[in-house]
mmCIF file of C-alpha atoms in Angstrom:
data_model
loop_
_atom_site.group_PDB
_atom_site.id
_atom_site.type_symbol
_atom_site.label_atom_id
_atom_site.label_comp_id
_atom_site.label_asym_id
_atom_site.label_seq_id
_atom_site.Cartn_x
_atom_site.Cartn_y
_atom_site.Cartn_z
ATOM 1 C CA MET A 1 13.653 12.024 67.351
ATOM 2 C CA ALA A 2 15.908 10.294 64.834
ATOM 3 C CA GLY A 3 15.556 7.097 66.802
ATOM 4 C CA ASN A 4 11.775 7.338 66.674
ATOM 5 C CA ASN A 5 11.783 7.805 62.888
ATOM 6 C CA SER A 6 13.979 4.749 62.481
ATOM 7 C CA GLU A 7 11.657 2.741 64.693
ATOM 8 C CA ASN A 8 8.626 3.806 62.646
ATOM 9 C CA LYS A 9 10.271 2.590 59.458
ATOM 10 C CA LYS A 10 10.734 -0.816 61.074
ATOM 11 C CA ILE A 11 7.150 -0.940 62.331
ATOM 12 C CA ASN A 12 5.359 0.266 59.198
ATOM 13 C CA PRO A 13 5.149 -2.345 56.428
ATOM 14 C CA TYR A 14 6.979 -1.825 53.167
ATOM 15 C CA ILE A 15 4.041 -3.140 51.105
ATOM 16 C CA SER A 16 0.358 -3.450 51.934
ATOM 17 C CA PHE A 17 -1.356 -6.215 49.942
ATOM 18 C CA VAL A 18 -5.059 -5.321 49.625
ATOM 19 C CA VAL A 19 -7.773 -7.781 48.585
ATOM 20 C CA ALA A 20 -11.568 -7.797 48.710
ATOM 21 C CA ALA A 21 -13.553 -10.929 49.481
ATOM 22 C CA ARG A 22 -16.622 -12.482 51.076
ATOM 23 C CA ASN A 23 -17.397 -16.071 52.017
ATOM 24 C CA ASP A 24 -19.941 -16.719 49.249
ATOM 25 C CA ASN A 25 -18.077 -19.434 47.304
ATOM 26 C CA TYR A 26 -17.578 -17.085 44.356
ATOM 27 C CA GLY A 27 -16.613 -19.072 41.259
ATOM 28 C CA GLY A 28 -16.720 -22.351 43.172
ATOM 29 C CA ASN A 29 -14.140 -23.763 45.581
ATOM 30 C CA PHE A 30 -13.466 -20.236 46.819
ATOM 31 C CA LEU A 31 -12.182 -21.012 50.317
ATOM 32 C CA TYR A 32 -9.779 -23.573 48.868
ATOM 33 C CA ARG A 33 -8.302 -20.957 46.547
ATOM 34 C CA VAL A 34 -8.059 -18.292 49.253
ATOM 35 C CA GLN A 35 -6.408 -20.730 51.658
ATOM 36 C CA ILE A 36 -3.729 -21.531 49.091
ATOM 37 C CA PHE A 37 -3.252 -17.796 48.509
ATOM 38 C CA VAL A 38 -2.673 -16.939 52.174
ATOM 39 C CA ASN A 39 -0.525 -20.006 52.882
ATOM 40 C CA SER A 40 1.769 -19.252 49.968
ATOM 41 C CA LEU A 41 1.950 -15.505 50.503
ATOM 42 C CA LEU A 42 2.765 -15.549 54.206
ATOM 43 C CA THR A 43 5.236 -18.401 53.844
ATOM 44 C CA LEU A 44 7.161 -16.476 51.193
ATOM 45 C CA TRP A 45 7.063 -13.302 53.283
ATOM 46 C CA GLU A 46 8.734 -15.272 56.053
ATOM 47 C CA LYS A 47 11.274 -16.871 53.725
ATOM 48 C CA TYR A 48 12.405 -13.544 52.258
ATOM 49 C CA SER A 49 11.860 -11.376 55.356
ATOM 50 C CA LEU A 50 9.404 -9.137 53.516
ATOM 51 C CA ASN A 51 7.897 -6.541 55.843
ATOM 52 C CA SER A 52 4.288 -6.506 54.641
ATOM 53 C CA GLU A 53 0.684 -6.534 55.709
ATOM 54 C CA LEU A 54 -2.299 -8.276 54.132
ATOM 55 C CA ILE A 55 -5.565 -6.351 54.316
ATOM 56 C CA ILE A 56 -8.661 -8.435 53.630
ATOM 57 C CA VAL A 57 -11.715 -6.245 53.154
ATOM 58 C CA GLU A 58 -14.669 -8.480 53.922
ATOM 59 C CA TRP A 59 -17.506 -6.780 52.086
ATOM 60 C CA ASN A 60 -21.121 -7.566 52.914
ATOM 61 C CA PRO A 61 -20.451 -10.881 54.694
ATOM 62 C CA PRO A 62 -23.253 -13.399 53.961
ATOM 63 C CA SER A 63 -25.548 -13.894 56.936
ATOM 64 C CA ASN A 64 -25.715 -17.648 56.336
ATOM 65 C CA ALA A 65 -21.967 -18.313 56.395
ATOM 66 C CA LYS A 66 -19.060 -17.833 58.747
ATOM 67 C CA LYS A 67 -16.779 -14.886 58.142
ATOM 68 C CA LEU A 68 -13.449 -15.423 56.426
ATOM 69 C CA SER A 69 -11.647 -14.435 59.615
ATOM 70 C CA GLU A 70 -13.347 -17.409 61.278
ATOM 71 C CA VAL A 71 -12.688 -20.087 58.672
ATOM 72 C CA LEU A 72 -9.255 -19.406 57.197
ATOM 73 C CA ILE A 73 -6.352 -21.319 58.728
ATOM 74 C CA TRP A 74 -3.145 -19.353 59.131
ATOM 75 C CA PRO A 75 0.435 -20.628 58.878
ATOM 76 C CA LYS A 76 2.454 -20.697 62.083
ATOM 77 C CA CYS A 77 4.786 -18.038 60.673
ATOM 78 C CA LEU A 78 2.041 -15.388 60.986
ATOM 79 C CA LYS A 79 3.265 -12.419 63.012
ATOM 80 C CA PRO A 80 1.202 -9.774 64.863
ATOM 81 C CA GLY A 81 0.128 -6.960 62.551
ATOM 82 C CA GLN A 82 0.631 -8.934 59.333
ATOM 83 C CA VAL A 83 -3.064 -9.581 58.627
ATOM 84 C CA ARG A 84 -5.960 -7.162 59.054
ATOM 85 C CA PHE A 85 -9.648 -7.780 58.449
ATOM 86 C CA ILE A 86 -11.783 -4.738 57.659
ATOM 87 C CA GLU A 87 -15.499 -5.453 57.602
ATOM 88 C CA VAL A 88 -18.090 -3.570 55.558
ATOM 89 C CA PRO A 89 -21.499 -4.762 56.806
ATOM 90 C CA ASN A 90 -24.672 -5.296 54.827
ATOM 91 C CA GLU A 91 -26.222 -2.116 56.253
ATOM 92 C CA ILE A 92 -23.625 -0.098 54.342
ATOM 93 C CA HIS A 93 -23.640 -2.275 51.220
ATOM 94 C CA LYS A 94 -27.382 -1.957 50.657
ATOM 95 C CA LYS A 95 -27.167 1.846 50.575
ATOM 96 C CA PHE A 96 -25.430 1.662 47.179
ATOM 97 C CA SER A 97 -27.292 1.494 43.880
ATOM 98 C CA ASN A 98 -27.170 -1.967 42.251
ATOM 99 C CA SER A 99 -26.613 -3.567 45.669
ATOM 100 C CA ASP A 100 -29.363 -6.058 44.827
ATOM 101 C CA ARG A 101 -27.444 -7.173 41.716
ATOM 102 C CA MET A 102 -23.901 -7.050 43.051
ATOM 103 C CA PRO A 103 -23.153 -8.742 46.391
ATOM 104 C CA MET A 104 -19.750 -7.070 46.457
ATOM 105 C CA PHE A 105 -18.423 -3.834 44.981
ATOM 106 C CA GLU A 106 -14.865 -5.031 44.471
ATOM 107 C CA TYR A 107 -13.175 -1.721 43.815
ATOM 108 C CA ILE A 108 -14.981 0.255 46.483
ATOM 109 C CA ALA A 109 -13.932 -2.539 48.834
ATOM 110 C CA LYS A 110 -10.336 -2.264 47.669
ATOM 111 C CA ASN A 111 -10.513 1.499 48.193
ATOM 112 C CA VAL A 112 -11.542 0.818 51.790
ATOM 113 C CA GLY A 113 -8.331 -1.151 52.290
ATOM 114 C CA ILE A 114 -6.126 1.195 50.274
ATOM 115 C CA ARG A 115 -7.276 4.248 52.208
ATOM 116 C CA ARG A 116 -6.410 2.536 55.501
ATOM 117 C CA ALA A 117 -3.198 0.826 54.374
ATOM 118 C CA LYS A 118 -0.090 1.416 56.480
ATOM 119 C CA GLY A 119 2.476 0.357 53.879
ATOM 120 C CA GLU A 120 4.869 2.645 52.051
ATOM 121 C CA TYR A 121 3.604 0.972 48.865
ATOM 122 C CA VAL A 122 0.201 -0.555 48.200
ATOM 123 C CA LEU A 123 -0.496 -3.538 45.948
ATOM 124 C CA ALA A 124 -4.137 -4.012 44.968
ATOM 125 C CA THR A 125 -4.559 -7.661 44.079
ATOM 126 C CA ASN A 126 -6.928 -10.649 44.405
ATOM 127 C CA PRO A 127 -7.163 -13.529 46.885
ATOM 128 C CA ASP A 128 -6.989 -16.384 44.383
ATOM 129 C CA LEU A 129 -3.457 -15.774 43.123
ATOM 130 C CA LEU A 130 -0.067 -17.283 43.829
ATOM 131 C CA PHE A 131 2.990 -15.014 43.789
ATOM 132 C CA ASN A 132 6.170 -16.746 42.718
ATOM 133 C CA GLU A 133 9.406 -16.623 44.673
ATOM 134 C CA GLU A 134 11.195 -14.269 42.289
ATOM 135 C CA LEU A 135 8.466 -11.668 42.769
ATOM 136 C CA ILE A 136 8.507 -11.782 46.573
ATOM 137 C CA LYS A 137 12.300 -11.865 46.557
ATOM 138 C CA PHE A 138 12.284 -8.711 44.407
ATOM 139 C CA PHE A 139 9.895 -6.973 46.802
ATOM 140 C CA SER A 140 12.186 -7.839 49.705
ATOM 141 C CA THR A 141 15.035 -5.809 48.159
ATOM 142 C CA GLU A 142 12.904 -2.689 48.775
ATOM 143 C CA LYS A 143 13.954 -1.118 45.475
ATOM 144 C CA LEU A 144 10.564 0.079 44.274
ATOM 145 C CA SER A 145 10.420 3.638 42.940
ATOM 146 C CA THR A 146 7.977 6.302 44.088
ATOM 147 C CA ASN A 147 7.992 7.604 40.504
ATOM 148 C CA CYS A 148 6.616 4.414 38.947
ATOM 149 C CA PHE A 149 3.627 2.119 38.934
ATOM 150 C CA TYR A 150 4.137 -1.600 38.474
ATOM 151 C CA ARG A 151 2.409 -4.239 36.358
ATOM 152 C CA LEU A 152 3.266 -7.777 35.306
ATOM 153 C CA ASN A 153 1.970 -10.652 33.206
ATOM 154 C CA ARG A 154 -0.676 -12.953 34.679
ATOM 155 C CA TYR A 155 -0.382 -16.693 34.094
ATOM 156 C CA ASP A 156 -3.656 -18.629 34.118
ATOM 157 C CA LEU A 157 -4.260 -22.153 35.379
ATOM 158 C CA LYS A 158 -6.937 -24.712 34.514
ATOM 159 C CA LYS A 159 -5.900 -27.501 36.860
ATOM 160 C CA ILE A 160 -6.483 -27.251 40.601
ATOM 161 C CA VAL A 161 -3.356 -26.456 42.613
ATOM 162 C CA PRO A 162 -2.622 -29.347 45.025
ATOM 163 C CA PHE A 163 -3.154 -28.399 48.661
ATOM 164 C CA ASP A 164 -1.189 -30.849 50.827
ATOM 165 C CA THR A 165 2.221 -30.070 49.426
ATOM 166 C CA SER A 166 4.981 -27.517 49.927
ATOM 167 C CA ILE A 167 4.830 -23.977 48.571
ATOM 168 C CA GLU A 168 7.797 -24.788 46.324
ATOM 169 C CA GLU A 169 5.946 -27.775 44.883
ATOM 170 C CA GLN A 170 2.805 -25.710 44.355
ATOM 171 C CA LEU A 171 4.741 -23.076 42.425
ATOM 172 C CA ASP A 172 6.486 -25.783 40.406
ATOM 173 C CA PHE A 173 3.027 -27.171 39.588
ATOM 174 C CA CYS A 174 1.934 -23.713 38.418
ATOM 175 C CA GLU A 175 5.004 -23.308 36.223
ATOM 176 C CA LYS A 176 4.377 -26.666 34.561
ATOM 177 C CA ASN A 177 0.614 -26.331 34.185
ATOM 178 C CA TRP A 178 -0.215 -22.754 33.217
ATOM 179 C CA VAL A 179 -2.309 -22.668 30.051
ATOM 180 C CA GLY A 180 -2.445 -18.992 29.108
ATOM 181 C CA VAL A 181 -0.831 -15.651 29.786
ATOM 182 C CA CYS A 182 -2.245 -12.118 29.796
ATOM 183 C CA THR A 183 0.223 -9.498 28.514
ATOM 184 C CA ILE A 184 0.254 -5.956 27.182
ATOM 185 C CA LYS A 185 0.086 -7.432 23.664
ATOM 186 C CA GLY A 186 -2.964 -9.574 24.377
ATOM 187 C CA SER A 187 -3.846 -12.936 25.909
ATOM 188 C CA PHE A 188 -2.076 -15.985 24.548
ATOM 189 C CA VAL A 189 -2.595 -19.736 24.869
ATOM 190 C CA ARG A 190 0.377 -21.906 25.732
ATOM 191 C CA GLY A 191 1.544 -24.022 22.810
ATOM 192 C CA HIS A 192 -1.025 -22.666 20.316
ATOM 193 C CA TRP A 193 1.135 -20.579 18.014
ATOM 194 C CA LEU A 194 -1.484 -20.252 15.252
ATOM 195 C CA GLN A 195 -4.188 -19.048 17.615
ATOM 196 C CA ASN A 196 -1.700 -16.661 19.197
ATOM 197 C CA LEU A 197 -0.786 -15.271 15.782
ATOM 198 C CA ARG A 198 -4.457 -14.655 15.050
ATOM 199 C CA THR A 199 -4.827 -12.859 18.383
ATOM 200 C CA ARG A 200 -1.848 -10.660 17.596
ATOM 201 C CA LEU A 201 -3.165 -9.781 14.114
ATOM 202 C CA PHE A 202 -6.627 -9.086 15.528
ATOM 203 C CA MET A 203 -5.188 -6.663 18.078
ATOM 204 C CA LEU A 204 -3.108 -4.918 15.427
ATOM 205 C CA ALA A 205 -6.203 -4.511 13.243
ATOM 206 C CA PHE A 206 -8.062 -2.876 16.113
ATOM 207 C CA GLU A 207 -5.110 -0.592 16.722
ATOM 208 C CA SER A 208 -5.018 0.549 13.097
ATOM 209 C CA LYS A 209 -8.704 1.495 13.294
ATOM 210 C CA GLY A 210 -8.179 3.517 16.453
ATOM 211 C CA ARG A 211 -10.530 1.296 18.443
ATOM 212 C CA LEU A 212 -8.116 0.337 21.188
ATOM 213 C CA THR A 213 -8.036 2.568 24.230
ATOM 214 C CA ARG A 214 -5.603 0.848 26.539
ATOM 215 C CA ASP A 215 -2.607 -1.362 25.717
ATOM 216 C CA TYR A 216 -1.622 -0.181 22.250
ATOM 217 C CA ARG A 217 -2.736 3.362 21.593
ATOM 218 C CA PHE A 218 -1.301 4.717 24.825
ATOM 219 C CA LYS A 219 1.207 1.913 25.524
ATOM 220 C CA ILE A 220 -0.392 1.337 28.915
ATOM 221 C CA TYR A 221 -0.914 -2.197 30.193
ATOM 222 C CA ALA A 222 -4.448 -2.088 31.604
ATOM 223 C CA ALA A 223 -5.624 -5.653 31.041
ATOM 224 C CA ALA A 224 -6.078 -7.695 34.232
ATOM 225 C CA SER A 225 -4.826 -4.794 36.335
ATOM 226 C CA GLY A 226 -7.348 -5.771 38.992
ATOM 227 C CA ASP A 227 -5.045 -8.695 39.742
ATOM 228 C CA PHE A 228 -1.899 -6.631 40.169
ATOM 229 C CA PHE A 229 -1.423 -2.892 40.443
ATOM 230 C CA LEU A 230 1.325 -1.495 42.651
ATOM 231 C CA MET A 231 2.380 2.061 43.428
ATOM 232 C CA VAL A 232 3.448 4.235 46.336
ATOM 233 C CA ASN A 233 0.777 4.752 48.989
ATOM 234 C CA SER A 234 0.871 8.550 48.796
ATOM 235 C CA GLN A 235 -0.096 8.427 45.118
ATOM 236 C CA TRP A 236 -3.038 6.139 45.832
ATOM 237 C CA GLN A 237 -4.236 8.706 48.358
ATOM 238 C CA LYS A 238 -3.683 11.605 45.962
ATOM 239 C CA LEU A 239 -5.625 9.878 43.165
ATOM 240 C CA ARG A 240 -8.341 8.762 45.605
ATOM 241 C CA GLY A 241 -8.139 5.161 44.481
ATOM 242 C CA TYR A 242 -10.394 3.525 41.934
ATOM 243 C CA PRO A 243 -13.533 5.238 40.614
ATOM 244 C CA GLU A 244 -16.356 4.112 42.886
ATOM 245 C CA SER A 245 -18.695 2.992 40.141
ATOM 246 C CA LYS A 246 -21.509 0.624 41.110
ATOM 247 C CA THR A 247 -20.685 -1.551 38.106
ATOM 248 C CA GLN A 248 -17.999 -4.137 37.510
ATOM 249 C CA SER A 249 -16.078 -3.701 34.233
ATOM 250 C CA PHE A 250 -13.099 -1.480 33.272
ATOM 251 C CA ILE A 251 -12.777 0.035 36.749
ATOM 252 C CA ASP A 252 -9.336 -1.506 37.215
ATOM 253 C CA GLY A 253 -8.218 0.035 33.929
ATOM 254 C CA TYR A 254 -8.955 3.539 35.182
ATOM 255 C CA ILE A 255 -6.202 3.414 37.787
ATOM 256 C CA CYS A 256 -3.565 2.631 35.153
ATOM 257 C CA PHE A 257 -4.407 5.754 33.194
ATOM 258 C CA LYS A 258 -4.839 7.886 36.294
ATOM 259 C CA ALA A 259 -1.333 6.904 37.374
ATOM 260 C CA ALA A 260 0.180 7.397 33.909
ATOM 261 C CA SER A 261 -1.471 10.782 33.356
ATOM 262 C CA SER A 262 -0.275 11.943 36.782
ATOM 263 C CA GLY A 263 3.325 11.557 35.631
ATOM 264 C CA LEU A 264 4.269 8.108 36.922
ATOM 265 C CA SER A 265 6.247 5.816 34.631
ATOM 266 C CA GLN A 266 4.949 2.341 33.874
ATOM 267 C CA ILE A 267 7.172 -0.600 34.790
ATOM 268 C CA ILE A 268 6.188 -4.043 33.506
ATOM 269 C CA LEU A 269 8.166 -6.537 35.569
ATOM 270 C CA ASN A 270 10.052 -9.215 33.653
ATOM 271 C CA ASN A 271 8.743 -12.743 33.164
ATOM 272 C CA GLU A 272 10.811 -14.175 35.994
ATOM 273 C CA LYS A 273 8.364 -12.413 38.330
ATOM 274 C CA ARG A 274 4.918 -13.946 38.049
ATOM 275 C CA ILE A 275 1.451 -14.255 39.448
ATOM 276 C CA TYR A 276 -0.566 -17.402 38.795
ATOM 277 C CA HIS A 277 -4.344 -17.183 38.691
ATOM 278 C CA GLN A 278 -6.262 -20.167 40.029
ATOM 279 C CA TYR A 279 -9.103 -21.221 37.750
ATOM 280 C CA HIS A 280 -12.730 -20.506 38.636
ATOM 281 C CA GLU A 281 -16.075 -20.134 36.902
ATOM 282 C CA ARG A 282 -17.342 -16.643 36.065
ATOM 283 C CA PHE A 283 -21.058 -17.227 35.532
ATOM 284 C CA GLU A 284 -22.076 -14.963 38.442
ATOM 285 C CA SER A 285 -20.314 -12.004 36.838
ATOM 286 C CA SER A 286 -22.389 -12.181 33.663
ATOM 287 C CA LYS A 287 -25.472 -10.988 35.543
ATOM 288 C CA ARG A 288 -23.882 -7.840 36.933
ATOM 289 C CA PRO A 289 -24.196 -4.315 35.444
ATOM 290 C CA LEU A 290 -21.339 -3.194 33.226
ATOM 291 C CA THR A 291 -19.483 0.100 33.155
ATOM 292 C CA ASN A 292 -20.251 2.361 30.200
ATOM 293 C CA TYR A 293 -17.422 1.538 27.790
ATOM 294 C CA GLN A 294 -17.835 4.677 25.701
ATOM 295 C CA LEU A 295 -17.539 6.842 28.802
ATOM 296 C CA TYR A 296 -14.489 4.860 29.911
ATOM 297 C CA LYS A 297 -12.883 5.436 26.513
ATOM 298 C CA LYS A 298 -13.713 9.153 26.659
ATOM 299 C CA HIS A 299 -12.164 9.488 30.114
ATOM 300 C CA ILE A 300 -9.001 7.671 29.053
ATOM 301 C CA LYS A 301 -8.498 9.918 26.043
ATOM 302 C CA GLN A 302 -9.094 13.008 28.157
ATOM 303 C CA MET A 303 -6.564 11.991 30.819
ATOM 304 C CA MET A 304 -3.848 11.022 28.371
ATOM 305 C CA LYS A 305 -4.358 14.076 26.154
ATOM 306 C CA GLU A 306 -4.277 16.529 29.056
ATOM 307 C CA ASN A 307 -1.692 14.627 31.133
ATOM 308 C CA SER A 308 -3.999 15.082 34.075
ATOM 309 C CA PRO A 309 -5.758 12.344 36.083
ATOM 310 C CA LEU A 310 -9.513 12.448 36.346
ATOM 311 C CA ILE A 311 -10.459 12.369 40.028
ATOM 312 C CA LEU A 312 -14.005 11.026 40.158
ATOM 313 C CA ASN A 313 -14.275 10.379 43.913
ATOM 314 C CA ASP A 314 -14.874 12.940 46.648
ATOM 315 C CA GLU A 315 -12.868 13.267 49.862
ATOM 316 C CA ASN A 316 -14.833 10.439 51.500
ATOM 317 C CA TRP A 317 -13.643 7.826 49.011
ATOM 318 C CA GLY A 318 -13.051 4.385 50.477
ATOM 319 C CA LEU A 319 -15.809 5.009 53.037
ATOM 320 C CA GLY A 320 -13.543 7.528 54.685
ATOM 321 C CA ASP A 321 -16.451 9.006 56.623
ATOM 322 C CA VAL A 322 -17.446 5.640 58.114
ATOM 323 C CA ILE A 323 -15.930 3.930 61.145
ATOM 324 C CA LEU A 324 -15.410 0.279 60.217
ATOM 325 C CA LYS A 325 -14.398 -2.757 62.219
ATOM 326 C CA ASP A 326 -10.635 -3.086 61.602
ATOM 327 C CA THR A 327 -9.092 -6.094 63.340
ATOM 328 C CA ASP A 328 -5.493 -7.286 63.529
ATOM 329 C CA TYR A 329 -5.627 -11.053 63.240
ATOM 330 C CA LYS A 330 -3.636 -13.004 65.813
ATOM 331 C CA LEU A 331 -3.011 -16.743 66.125
#
């Protein structure tokens, strides 16, 4: 039996990376950005021998376009079991309220992947990011704690990352060309010290008036958590993932406070470990229904005051009562 347990540890991934996507050219140049994401991620997994899986939840695939599993090109280092595609068809999507206004429910889609993840830890992230070498190298040490949740700063790009170059050169390009950074203290523009000072003073003024509900008042880093939120798989299951709201704003912030109020400690990884966000337009998002901010604020205060997470989903969260097409991608 001991031998079987050891074998299972080798087979099961250490980290499941979960993203949601559809081939609708979201933000422009979408396939280009996703291709850079998968090329970089899998190449670094290979370089640092990181035992991981990538789960791409393809939500409501457009009928007039090929599926992502059909158009993405995979590096030769791809191994069996490293990439899974889980498809949520239009017949399921259109059952949700606001389905006519939102072609994808990002966080319900991520819940689909999180619920079915095989990794010891699960990282909910997005498919237009680049992870730097220090971050993947850190993951490969397998020193994450089950008692913590992990966040880090996001570095934003304006220039397009070159495609026909090495991963090392792409990351060097990102390091030289990032224009802004999102942190627990606010978002700051590279080289604009006066504007950054104004941002800092503005945030402090909000804090003094008790209007902040995330970063300052509770010392929780909730901004841009949709791009990077990592914790042990068992805790994701216990908390039942993200609230399955049929809106688009603040949902990522909920998971930070659910984790903190459940007793997990927040770890913000140091600046040597980075994610770079590839630039895209956001005009489609402006037409989508927003989450009720006052209700969000009320829920946050309740969770942090009572030290108890608010579980808003039922036992079928992540479409747990639905059999979905779940395919291991192979070269």
